[in-house]
Coordinates of C-alpha atoms and ligand atoms in Angstrom, one line a residue:
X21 CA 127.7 57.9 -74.4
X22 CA 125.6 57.7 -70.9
X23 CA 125.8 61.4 -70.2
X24 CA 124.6 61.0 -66.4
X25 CA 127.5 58.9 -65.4
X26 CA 130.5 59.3 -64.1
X27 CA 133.9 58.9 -66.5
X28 CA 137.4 57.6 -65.2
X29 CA 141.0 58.5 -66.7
X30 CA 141.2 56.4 -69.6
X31 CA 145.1 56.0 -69.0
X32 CA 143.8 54.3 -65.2
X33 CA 141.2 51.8 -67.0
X34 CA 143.7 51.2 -69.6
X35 CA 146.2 50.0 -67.5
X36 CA 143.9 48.3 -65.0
X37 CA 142.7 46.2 -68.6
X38 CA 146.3 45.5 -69.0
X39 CA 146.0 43.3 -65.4
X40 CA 142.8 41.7 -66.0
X41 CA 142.0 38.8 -67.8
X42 CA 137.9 39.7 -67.3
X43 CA 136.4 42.8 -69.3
X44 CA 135.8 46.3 -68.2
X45 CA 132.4 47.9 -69.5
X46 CA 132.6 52.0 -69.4
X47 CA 129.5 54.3 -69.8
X48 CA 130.8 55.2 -73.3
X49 CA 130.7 51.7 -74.7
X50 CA 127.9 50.0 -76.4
X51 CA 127.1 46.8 -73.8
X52 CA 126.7 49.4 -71.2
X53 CA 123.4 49.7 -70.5
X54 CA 123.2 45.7 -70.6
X55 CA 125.9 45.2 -67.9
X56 CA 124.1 47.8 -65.6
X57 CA 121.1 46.2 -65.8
X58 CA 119.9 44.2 -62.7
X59 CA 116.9 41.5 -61.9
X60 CA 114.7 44.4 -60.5
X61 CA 113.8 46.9 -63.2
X62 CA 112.7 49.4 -60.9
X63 CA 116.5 49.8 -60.2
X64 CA 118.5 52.4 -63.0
X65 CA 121.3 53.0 -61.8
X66 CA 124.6 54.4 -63.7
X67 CA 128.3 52.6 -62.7
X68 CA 131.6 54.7 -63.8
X69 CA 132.9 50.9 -64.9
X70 CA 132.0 47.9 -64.7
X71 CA 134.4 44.7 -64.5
X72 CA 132.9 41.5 -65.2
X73 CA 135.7 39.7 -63.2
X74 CA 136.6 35.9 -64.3
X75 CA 139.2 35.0 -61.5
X76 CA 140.7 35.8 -58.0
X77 CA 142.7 38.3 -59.7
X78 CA 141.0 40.5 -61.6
X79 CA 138.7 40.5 -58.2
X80 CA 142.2 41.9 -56.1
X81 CA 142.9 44.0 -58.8
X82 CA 139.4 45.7 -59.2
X83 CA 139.6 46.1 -55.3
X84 CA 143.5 47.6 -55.7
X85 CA 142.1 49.9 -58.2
X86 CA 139.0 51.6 -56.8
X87 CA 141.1 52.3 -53.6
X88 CA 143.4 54.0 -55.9
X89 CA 140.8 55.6 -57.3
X90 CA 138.7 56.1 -54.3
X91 CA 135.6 54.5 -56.2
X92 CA 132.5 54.0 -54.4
X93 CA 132.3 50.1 -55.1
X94 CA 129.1 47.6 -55.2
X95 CA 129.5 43.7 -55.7
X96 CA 127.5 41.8 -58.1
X97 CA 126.5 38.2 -57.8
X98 CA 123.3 37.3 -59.2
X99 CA 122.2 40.5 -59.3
X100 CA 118.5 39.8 -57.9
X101 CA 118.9 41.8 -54.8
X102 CA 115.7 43.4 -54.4
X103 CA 117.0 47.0 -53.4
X104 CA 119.6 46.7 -56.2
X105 CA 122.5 46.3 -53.9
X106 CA 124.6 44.8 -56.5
X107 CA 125.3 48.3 -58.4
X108 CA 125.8 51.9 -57.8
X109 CA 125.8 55.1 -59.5
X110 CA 129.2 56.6 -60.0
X111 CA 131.4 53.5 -59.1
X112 CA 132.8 50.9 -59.4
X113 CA 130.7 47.1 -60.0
X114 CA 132.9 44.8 -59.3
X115 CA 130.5 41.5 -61.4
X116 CA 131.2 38.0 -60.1
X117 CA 128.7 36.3 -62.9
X118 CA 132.3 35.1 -64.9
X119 CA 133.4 33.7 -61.8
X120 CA 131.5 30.0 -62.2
X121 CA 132.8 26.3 -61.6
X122 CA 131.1 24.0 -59.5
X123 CA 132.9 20.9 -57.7
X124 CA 131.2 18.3 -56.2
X125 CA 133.1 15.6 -53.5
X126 CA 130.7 12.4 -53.9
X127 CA 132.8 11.6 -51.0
X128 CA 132.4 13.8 -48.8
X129 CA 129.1 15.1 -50.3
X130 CA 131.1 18.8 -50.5
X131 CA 130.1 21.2 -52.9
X132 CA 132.6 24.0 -54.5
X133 CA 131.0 26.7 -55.6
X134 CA 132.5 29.7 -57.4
X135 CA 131.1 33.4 -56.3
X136 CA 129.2 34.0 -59.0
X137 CA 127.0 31.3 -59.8
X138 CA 123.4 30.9 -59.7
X139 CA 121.4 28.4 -58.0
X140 CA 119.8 27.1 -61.1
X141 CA 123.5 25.9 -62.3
X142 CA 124.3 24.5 -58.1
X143 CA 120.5 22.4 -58.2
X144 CA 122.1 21.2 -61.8
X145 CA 125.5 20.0 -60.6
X146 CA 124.5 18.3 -58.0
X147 CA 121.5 16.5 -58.9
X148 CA 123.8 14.3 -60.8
X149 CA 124.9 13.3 -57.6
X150 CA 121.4 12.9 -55.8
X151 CA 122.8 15.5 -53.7
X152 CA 121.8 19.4 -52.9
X153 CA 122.9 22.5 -51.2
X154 CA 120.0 24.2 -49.1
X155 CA 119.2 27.3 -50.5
X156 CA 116.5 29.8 -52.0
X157 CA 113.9 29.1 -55.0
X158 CA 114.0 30.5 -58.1
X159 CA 117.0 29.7 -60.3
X160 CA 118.3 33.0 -61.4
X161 CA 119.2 34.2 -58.0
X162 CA 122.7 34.4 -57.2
X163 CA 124.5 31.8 -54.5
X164 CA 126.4 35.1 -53.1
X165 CA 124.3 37.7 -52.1
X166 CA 121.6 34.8 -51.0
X167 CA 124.4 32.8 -49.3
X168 CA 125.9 35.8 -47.5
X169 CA 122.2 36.8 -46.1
X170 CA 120.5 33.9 -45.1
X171 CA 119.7 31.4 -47.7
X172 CA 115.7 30.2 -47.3
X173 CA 113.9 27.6 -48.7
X174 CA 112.5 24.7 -49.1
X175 CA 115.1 22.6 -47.4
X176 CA 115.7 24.4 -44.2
X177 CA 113.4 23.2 -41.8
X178 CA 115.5 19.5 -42.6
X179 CA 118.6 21.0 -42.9
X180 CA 119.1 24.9 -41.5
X181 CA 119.8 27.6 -43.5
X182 CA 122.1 28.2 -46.9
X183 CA 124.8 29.4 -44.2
X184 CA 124.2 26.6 -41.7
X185 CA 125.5 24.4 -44.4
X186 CA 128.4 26.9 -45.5
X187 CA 132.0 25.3 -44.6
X188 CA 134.6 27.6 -45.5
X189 CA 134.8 30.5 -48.1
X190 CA 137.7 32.2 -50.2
X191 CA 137.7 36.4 -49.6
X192 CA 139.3 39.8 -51.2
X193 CA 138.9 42.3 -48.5
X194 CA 139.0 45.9 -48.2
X195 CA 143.1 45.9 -48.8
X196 CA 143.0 43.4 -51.7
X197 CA 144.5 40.6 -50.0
X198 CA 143.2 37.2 -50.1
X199 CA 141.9 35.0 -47.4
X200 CA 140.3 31.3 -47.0
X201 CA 138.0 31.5 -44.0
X202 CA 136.3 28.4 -42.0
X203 CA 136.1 27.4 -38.3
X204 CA 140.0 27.3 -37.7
X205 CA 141.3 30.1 -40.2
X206 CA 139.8 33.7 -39.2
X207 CA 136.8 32.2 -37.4
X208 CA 135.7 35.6 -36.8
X209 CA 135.6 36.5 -40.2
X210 CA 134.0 33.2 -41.1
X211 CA 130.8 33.7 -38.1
X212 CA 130.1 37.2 -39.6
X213 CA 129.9 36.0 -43.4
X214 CA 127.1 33.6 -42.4
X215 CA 124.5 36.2 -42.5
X216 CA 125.9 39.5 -42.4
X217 CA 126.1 39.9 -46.0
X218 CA 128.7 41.8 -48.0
X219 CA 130.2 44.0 -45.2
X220 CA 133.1 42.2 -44.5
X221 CA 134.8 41.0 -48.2
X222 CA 134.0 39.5 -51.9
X223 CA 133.9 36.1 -51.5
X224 CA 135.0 34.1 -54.4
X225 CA 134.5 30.7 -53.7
X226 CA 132.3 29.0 -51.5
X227 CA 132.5 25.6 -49.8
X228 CA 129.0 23.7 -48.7
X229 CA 128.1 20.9 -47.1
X230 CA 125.2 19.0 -49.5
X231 CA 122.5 16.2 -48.5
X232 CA 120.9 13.5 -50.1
X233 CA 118.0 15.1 -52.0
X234 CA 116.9 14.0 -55.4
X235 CA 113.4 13.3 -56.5
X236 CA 110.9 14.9 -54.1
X237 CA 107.2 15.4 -53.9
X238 CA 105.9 18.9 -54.0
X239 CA 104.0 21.4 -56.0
X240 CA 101.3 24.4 -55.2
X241 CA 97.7 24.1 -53.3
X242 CA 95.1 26.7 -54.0
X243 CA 92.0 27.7 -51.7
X244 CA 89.5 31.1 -52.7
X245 CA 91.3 33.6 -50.7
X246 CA 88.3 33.8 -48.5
X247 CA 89.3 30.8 -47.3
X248 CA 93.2 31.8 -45.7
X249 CA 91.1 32.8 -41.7
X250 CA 90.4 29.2 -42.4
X251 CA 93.3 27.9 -44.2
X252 CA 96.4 30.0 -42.5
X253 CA 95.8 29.0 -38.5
X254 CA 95.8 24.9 -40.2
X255 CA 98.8 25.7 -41.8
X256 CA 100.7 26.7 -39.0
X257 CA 99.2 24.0 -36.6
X258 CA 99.8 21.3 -39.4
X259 CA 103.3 21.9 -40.0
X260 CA 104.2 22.0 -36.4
X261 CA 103.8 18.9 -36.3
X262 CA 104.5 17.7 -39.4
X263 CA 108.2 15.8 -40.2
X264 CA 111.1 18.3 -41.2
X265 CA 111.1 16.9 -44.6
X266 CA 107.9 18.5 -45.3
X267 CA 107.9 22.3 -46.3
X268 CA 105.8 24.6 -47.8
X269 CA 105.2 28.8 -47.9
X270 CA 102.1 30.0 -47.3
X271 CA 101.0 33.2 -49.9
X272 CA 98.4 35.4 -51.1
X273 CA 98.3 35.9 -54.9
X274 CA 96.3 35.9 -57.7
X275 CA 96.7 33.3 -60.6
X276 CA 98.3 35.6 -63.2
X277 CA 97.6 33.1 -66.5
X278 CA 99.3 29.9 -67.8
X279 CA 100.5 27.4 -67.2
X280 CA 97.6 27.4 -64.2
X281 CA 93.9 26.5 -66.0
X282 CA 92.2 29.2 -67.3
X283 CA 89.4 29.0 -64.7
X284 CA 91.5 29.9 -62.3
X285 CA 93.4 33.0 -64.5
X286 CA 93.0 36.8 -62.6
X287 CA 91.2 35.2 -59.5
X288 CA 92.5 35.8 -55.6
X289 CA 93.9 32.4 -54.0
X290 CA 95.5 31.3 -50.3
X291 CA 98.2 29.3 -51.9
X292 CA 100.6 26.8 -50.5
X293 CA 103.6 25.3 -51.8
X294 CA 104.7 22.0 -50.8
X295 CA 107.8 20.2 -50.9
X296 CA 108.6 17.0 -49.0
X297 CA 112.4 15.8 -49.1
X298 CA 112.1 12.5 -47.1
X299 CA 111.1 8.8 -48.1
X300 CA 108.7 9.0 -51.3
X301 CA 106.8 6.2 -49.8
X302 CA 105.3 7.9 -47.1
X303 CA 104.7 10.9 -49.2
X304 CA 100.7 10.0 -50.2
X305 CA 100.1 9.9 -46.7
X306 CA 101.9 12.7 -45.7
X307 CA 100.0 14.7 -47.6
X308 CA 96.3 13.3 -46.5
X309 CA 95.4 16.0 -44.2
X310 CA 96.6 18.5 -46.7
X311 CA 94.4 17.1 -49.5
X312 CA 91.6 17.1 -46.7
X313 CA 91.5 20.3 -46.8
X314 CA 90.1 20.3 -50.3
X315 CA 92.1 22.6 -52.2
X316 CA 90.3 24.0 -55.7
X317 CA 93.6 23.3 -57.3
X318 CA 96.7 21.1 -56.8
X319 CA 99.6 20.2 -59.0
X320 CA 101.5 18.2 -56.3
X321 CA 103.8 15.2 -56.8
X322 CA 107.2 13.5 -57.5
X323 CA 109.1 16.0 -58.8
X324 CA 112.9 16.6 -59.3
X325 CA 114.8 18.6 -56.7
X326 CA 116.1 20.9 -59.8
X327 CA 112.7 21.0 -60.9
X328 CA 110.7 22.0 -58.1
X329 CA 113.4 24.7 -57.4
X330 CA 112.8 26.5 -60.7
X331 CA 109.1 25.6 -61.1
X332 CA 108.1 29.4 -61.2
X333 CA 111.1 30.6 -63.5
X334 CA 109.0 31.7 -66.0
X335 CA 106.4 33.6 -64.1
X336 CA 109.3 35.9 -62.2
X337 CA 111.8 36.9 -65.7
X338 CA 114.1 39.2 -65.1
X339 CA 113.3 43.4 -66.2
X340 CA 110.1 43.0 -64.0
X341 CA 109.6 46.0 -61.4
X342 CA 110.0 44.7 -57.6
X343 CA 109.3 46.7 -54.6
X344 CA 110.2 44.7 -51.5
X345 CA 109.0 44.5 -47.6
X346 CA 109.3 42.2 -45.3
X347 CA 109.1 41.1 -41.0
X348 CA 109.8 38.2 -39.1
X349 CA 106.8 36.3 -37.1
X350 CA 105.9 33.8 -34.5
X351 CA 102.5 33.6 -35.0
X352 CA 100.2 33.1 -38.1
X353 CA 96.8 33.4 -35.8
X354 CA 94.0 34.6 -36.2
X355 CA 94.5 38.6 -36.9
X356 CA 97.6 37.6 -39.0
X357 CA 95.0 35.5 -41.7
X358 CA 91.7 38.6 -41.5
X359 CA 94.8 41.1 -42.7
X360 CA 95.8 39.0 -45.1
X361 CA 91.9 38.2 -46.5
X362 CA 91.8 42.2 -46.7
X363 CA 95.2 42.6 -48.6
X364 CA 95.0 39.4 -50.4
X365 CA 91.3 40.4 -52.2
X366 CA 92.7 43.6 -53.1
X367 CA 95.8 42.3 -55.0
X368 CA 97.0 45.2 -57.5
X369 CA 98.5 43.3 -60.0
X370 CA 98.5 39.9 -61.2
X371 CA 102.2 39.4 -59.6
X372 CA 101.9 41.0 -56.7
X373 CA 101.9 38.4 -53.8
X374 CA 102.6 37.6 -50.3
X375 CA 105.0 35.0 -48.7
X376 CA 105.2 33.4 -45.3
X377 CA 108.2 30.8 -45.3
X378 CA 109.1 28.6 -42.6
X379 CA 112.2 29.0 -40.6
X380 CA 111.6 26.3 -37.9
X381 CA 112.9 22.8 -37.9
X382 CA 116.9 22.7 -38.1
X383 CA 117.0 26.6 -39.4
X384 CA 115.0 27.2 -36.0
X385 CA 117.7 24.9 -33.8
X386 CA 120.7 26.6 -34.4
X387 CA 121.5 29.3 -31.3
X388 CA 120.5 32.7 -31.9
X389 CA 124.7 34.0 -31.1
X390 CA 126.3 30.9 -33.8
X391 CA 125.7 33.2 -36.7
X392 CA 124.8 36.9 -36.8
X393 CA 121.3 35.5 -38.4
X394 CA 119.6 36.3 -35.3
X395 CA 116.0 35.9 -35.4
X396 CA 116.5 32.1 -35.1
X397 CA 113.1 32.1 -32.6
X398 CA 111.1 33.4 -35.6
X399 CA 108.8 30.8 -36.7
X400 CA 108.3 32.5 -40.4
X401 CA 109.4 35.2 -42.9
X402 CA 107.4 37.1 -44.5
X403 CA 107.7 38.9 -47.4
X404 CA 105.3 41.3 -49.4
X405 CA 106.4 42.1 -53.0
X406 CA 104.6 44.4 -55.3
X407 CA 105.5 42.9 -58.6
X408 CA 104.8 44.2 -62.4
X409 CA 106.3 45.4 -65.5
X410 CA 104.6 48.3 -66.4
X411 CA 106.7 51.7 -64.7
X412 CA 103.0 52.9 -64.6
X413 CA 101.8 50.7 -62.0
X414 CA 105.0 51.8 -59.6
X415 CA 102.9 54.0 -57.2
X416 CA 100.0 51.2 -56.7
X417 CA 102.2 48.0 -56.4
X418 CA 104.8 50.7 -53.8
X419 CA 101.5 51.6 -52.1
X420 CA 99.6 48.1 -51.4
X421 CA 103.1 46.8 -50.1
X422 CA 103.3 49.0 -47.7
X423 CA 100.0 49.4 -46.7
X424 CA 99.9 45.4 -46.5
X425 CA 102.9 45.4 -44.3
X426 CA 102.0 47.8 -42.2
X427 CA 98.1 46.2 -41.1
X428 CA 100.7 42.8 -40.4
X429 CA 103.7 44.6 -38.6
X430 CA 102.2 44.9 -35.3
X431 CA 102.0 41.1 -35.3
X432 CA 105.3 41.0 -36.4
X433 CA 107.5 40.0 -33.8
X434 CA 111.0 42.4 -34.8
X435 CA 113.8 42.2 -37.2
X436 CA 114.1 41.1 -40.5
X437 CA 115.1 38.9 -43.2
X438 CA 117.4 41.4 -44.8
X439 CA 117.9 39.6 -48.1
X440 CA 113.8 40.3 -48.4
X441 CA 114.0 44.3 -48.3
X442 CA 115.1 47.2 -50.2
X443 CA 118.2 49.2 -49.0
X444 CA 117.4 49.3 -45.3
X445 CA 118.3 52.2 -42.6
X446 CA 121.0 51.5 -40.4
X447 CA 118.4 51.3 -37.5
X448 CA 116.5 48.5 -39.5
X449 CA 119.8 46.4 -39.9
X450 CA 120.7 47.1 -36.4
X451 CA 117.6 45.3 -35.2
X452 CA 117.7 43.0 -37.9
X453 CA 121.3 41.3 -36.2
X454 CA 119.6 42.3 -32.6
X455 CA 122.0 41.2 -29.9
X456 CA 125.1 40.3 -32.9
X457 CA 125.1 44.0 -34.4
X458 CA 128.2 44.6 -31.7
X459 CA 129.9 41.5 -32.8
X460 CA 129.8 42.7 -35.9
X461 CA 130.5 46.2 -36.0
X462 CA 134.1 45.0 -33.9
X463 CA 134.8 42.6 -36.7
X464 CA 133.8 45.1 -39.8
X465 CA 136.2 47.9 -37.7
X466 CA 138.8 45.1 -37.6
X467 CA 138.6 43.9 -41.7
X468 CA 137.0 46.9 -43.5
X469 CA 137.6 50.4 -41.1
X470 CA 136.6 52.9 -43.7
X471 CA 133.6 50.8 -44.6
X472 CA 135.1 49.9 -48.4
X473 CA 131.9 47.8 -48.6
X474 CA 128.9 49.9 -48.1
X475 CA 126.6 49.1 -51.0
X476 CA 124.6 46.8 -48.8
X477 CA 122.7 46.3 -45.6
X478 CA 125.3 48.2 -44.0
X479 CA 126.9 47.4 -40.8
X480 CA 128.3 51.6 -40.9
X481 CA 131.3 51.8 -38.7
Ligands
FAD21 C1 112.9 36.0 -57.7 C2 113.6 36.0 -56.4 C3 113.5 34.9 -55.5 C4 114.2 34.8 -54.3 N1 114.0 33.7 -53.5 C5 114.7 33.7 -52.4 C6 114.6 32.5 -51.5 O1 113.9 31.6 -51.9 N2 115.3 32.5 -50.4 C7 116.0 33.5 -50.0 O2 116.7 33.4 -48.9 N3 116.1 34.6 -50.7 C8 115.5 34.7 -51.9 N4 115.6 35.9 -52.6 C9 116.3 37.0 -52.1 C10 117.8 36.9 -52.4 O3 118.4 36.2 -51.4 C11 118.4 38.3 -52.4 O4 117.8 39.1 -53.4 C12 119.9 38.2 -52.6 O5 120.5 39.5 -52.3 C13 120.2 37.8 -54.0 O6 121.6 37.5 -54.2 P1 122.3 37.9 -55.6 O7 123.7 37.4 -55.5 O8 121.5 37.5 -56.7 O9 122.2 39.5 -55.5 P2 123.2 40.7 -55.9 O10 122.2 41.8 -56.3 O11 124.2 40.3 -56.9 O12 123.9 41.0 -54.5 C14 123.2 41.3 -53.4 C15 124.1 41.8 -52.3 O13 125.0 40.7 -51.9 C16 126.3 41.1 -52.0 N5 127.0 40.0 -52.6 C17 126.6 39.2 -53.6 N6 127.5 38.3 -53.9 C18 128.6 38.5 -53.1 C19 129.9 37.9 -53.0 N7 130.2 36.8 -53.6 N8 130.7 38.5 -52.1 C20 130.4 39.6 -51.4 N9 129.2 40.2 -51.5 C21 128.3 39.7 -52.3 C22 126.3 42.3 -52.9 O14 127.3 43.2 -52.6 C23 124.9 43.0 -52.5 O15 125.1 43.8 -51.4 C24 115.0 35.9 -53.9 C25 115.1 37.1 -54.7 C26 114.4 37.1 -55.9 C27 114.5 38.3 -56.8

């Protein structure tokens, strides 16, 4: 038995197993300490239960029950958020991971999407189809919490964020009940769910609108880091001006072993990854300019859509120890790159990296007050993570992160990505939804009063 968590009344868990078709994990029992784990290892954190929900109504019930109970609760998707908002000491985790089905509409190229499932099994279903659903990279992450913050990648400066493609979305909220929201059915419910994250409800299904993407042509660039003064202003210029279709995050890392050659193994790199969704035709020439620029390395080419979204699965395993900080900019000039030469040469370990992703293009069209993701001016997000496995090498990976993102934050230009931080102060999320954070706050008073959903970048009312 975990002795530094919380126990309930095992006459309350027994009768709340009696309405529940998923399975309730308690600290006493022996797949415990495998249902607390989340994606970041750094997190250790000790439920009072755990119900690994497998329908709408075990979801309700869970929610009916920790009100009863008055249980602090946390909602699990994917489980990959990066301050570990998906679980709580003491509570209740209320784990969506058994709640999985994906429907595609050929006809109307719509995508169902149950709350739990990962993006890895959405690339899947839909490639089939020649069809996908803008979202993130890596293919462990969870389609909730990345949905319900944002949703960047490769796809958005063609076709807007994971949440400018979100059409409607089945909810519990704070009094158990059930809701389907979307542009006619609680529209105010359904603007604050595209972007301000779990606040307002567990949503257990989600409806998308998917494109024609299927093979694409994409794949990392490297240069010597001492190239990126160089490298980082072209970058910028180049995709201004580049078609939509093309993509591609900037980073500083260092090439941590296979499957990159082993010349290139523990040395620093300005990396770029590339992926172009439109006509593969054009693609060769398309990426002229790029190859112009002489990179010491390129793996770049026609490549799956599922296969380009999980090409760095198996550097990034879950149990890995994440620490997480991140800013908006507009500009990648000149004192952006000679921070980024300095921070980028003095890389602590081999994961540790940092990300600059695109968010102009459609994600940049869409008016700043349509979603609470309000930062829509940005040009990039940019993330630093400190990355290892060893709980030794906390203090240096915690340390160069922040001293990384405070030589860039003055060049910052305010807010941030949310869904690229640790737990955040209320003053960080407030300037994160700028001008929406009122909007907000009168729609969580309306849907969740005593703030039932806290364990997340809180919108406290
Ligand atoms: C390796 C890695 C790669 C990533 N790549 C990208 C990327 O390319 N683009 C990008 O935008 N982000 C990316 N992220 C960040 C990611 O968007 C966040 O970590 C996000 O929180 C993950 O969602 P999750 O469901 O896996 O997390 P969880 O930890 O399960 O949940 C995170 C938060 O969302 C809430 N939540 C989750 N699901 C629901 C739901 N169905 N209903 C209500 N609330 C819910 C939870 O309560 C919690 O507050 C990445 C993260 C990692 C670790």
């Amino acid at each position: 038995m975990n002795q530094s968590a919380t126990t309930i009344d095992t006459s309350a868990t027994e009768a709340l197993g009696k309405q529940i078709r998923g399975t309730i994990t308690l600290p006493q029992d022996s797949g415990y300490d495998q249902a607390r784990k989340v994606y970041n290892a750094m997190i250790d954190k000790h439920p009072a239960i755990i119900i690994r929900c497998v329908d709408v109504a075990d979801v309700m019930a869970s929610v009916k029950f920790a009100k009863a109970e008055n249980l602090l609760v946390a909602v699990r998707s994917g489980g990959h958020n990066g301050g570990g908002l998906g679980i709580c000491d003491n509570g209740m985790v209320i784990d969506l991971s058994g709640i999985k089905y994906i429907r595609i509409n050929p006809a109307d190229k719509t995508v169902r999407v149950g709350g739990g499932n990962t993006l890895g099994e959405v690339d899947h279903a839909t490639h089939a189809f020649g069809l996908a659903v803008p979202a993130g990279i890596v293919s462990t992450t969870g389609i909730g919490g990345l949905t319900l913050g944002g949703g960047i990648g490769y796809l958005s400066r063609k076709y807007g964020l994971t949440i400018d493609n979100l059409l409607e979305a089945d909810m519990v909220l704070a009094d158990g009940s059930f809701v389907t929201v979307n542009e006619k059915q609680h529209p105010d419910l359904f603007w604050a769910i595209r972007g301000g994250g779990g606040n307002f409800g567990i949503v257990t299904s989600f409806l998308f609108q998917a494109h024609d993407v299927d093979m694409v042509y994409g794949g990392p660039t490297l240069w010597p880091v001492e190239k990126i003064e160089e490298i980082m202003p072209w970058f910028q210029d180049f995709l201004e001006k580049a078609p939509e279709e093309l993509n591609g995050f900037i980073a500083t890392l260092e090439i941590p072993g296979p499957p990159f050659p082993e010349s290139l193994h523990h040395k620093k790199f300005c990396g770029i990854v590339w992926c172009y969704s439109g006509d593969l035709q054009k693609a060769e020439e398309i990426f002229k300019p790029i190859r112009s620029k002489q990179p010491v390395f390129e793996h770049v080419g026609p490549i799956p859509y599922p296969a380009m979204q999980s090409l760095f699965d198996g550097l990034l395993p879950p149990g890995l120890r994440w620490y997480w900080k991140a800013d908006f900019f507009k500009d990648l000039g000149a004192e952006v790159a000679t921070q980024c030469l300095q921070f980028g040469s003095s890389i602590p370990t081999p994961l540790s990296q940092m990300h600059m992703y695109p968010i102009s293009g459609a994600a940049g069209k869409v008016a700043s007050s349509d979603t609470p993701w309000a930062h829509r001016d940005a040009k990039y997000a940019g993330v630093i993570i400190g990355v290892d496995s060893n709980p030794a090498n906390d203090e240096k990976i915690i340390q160069w992160s922040r001293d990384y993102w405070n030589a860039l934050h003055p060049y910052s230009s305010g807010g941030t990505y949310l869904n690229f931080e640790m737990s955040e102060s209320n003053d960080r999320v407030r300037k994160s939804y700028g001008e929406n954070y009122d909007r907000l706050l009168e729609i969580k008073k309306k849907y969740d009063p005593d703030n039932f959903f806290r364990v997340n970048q809180n919108i406290a009312v």
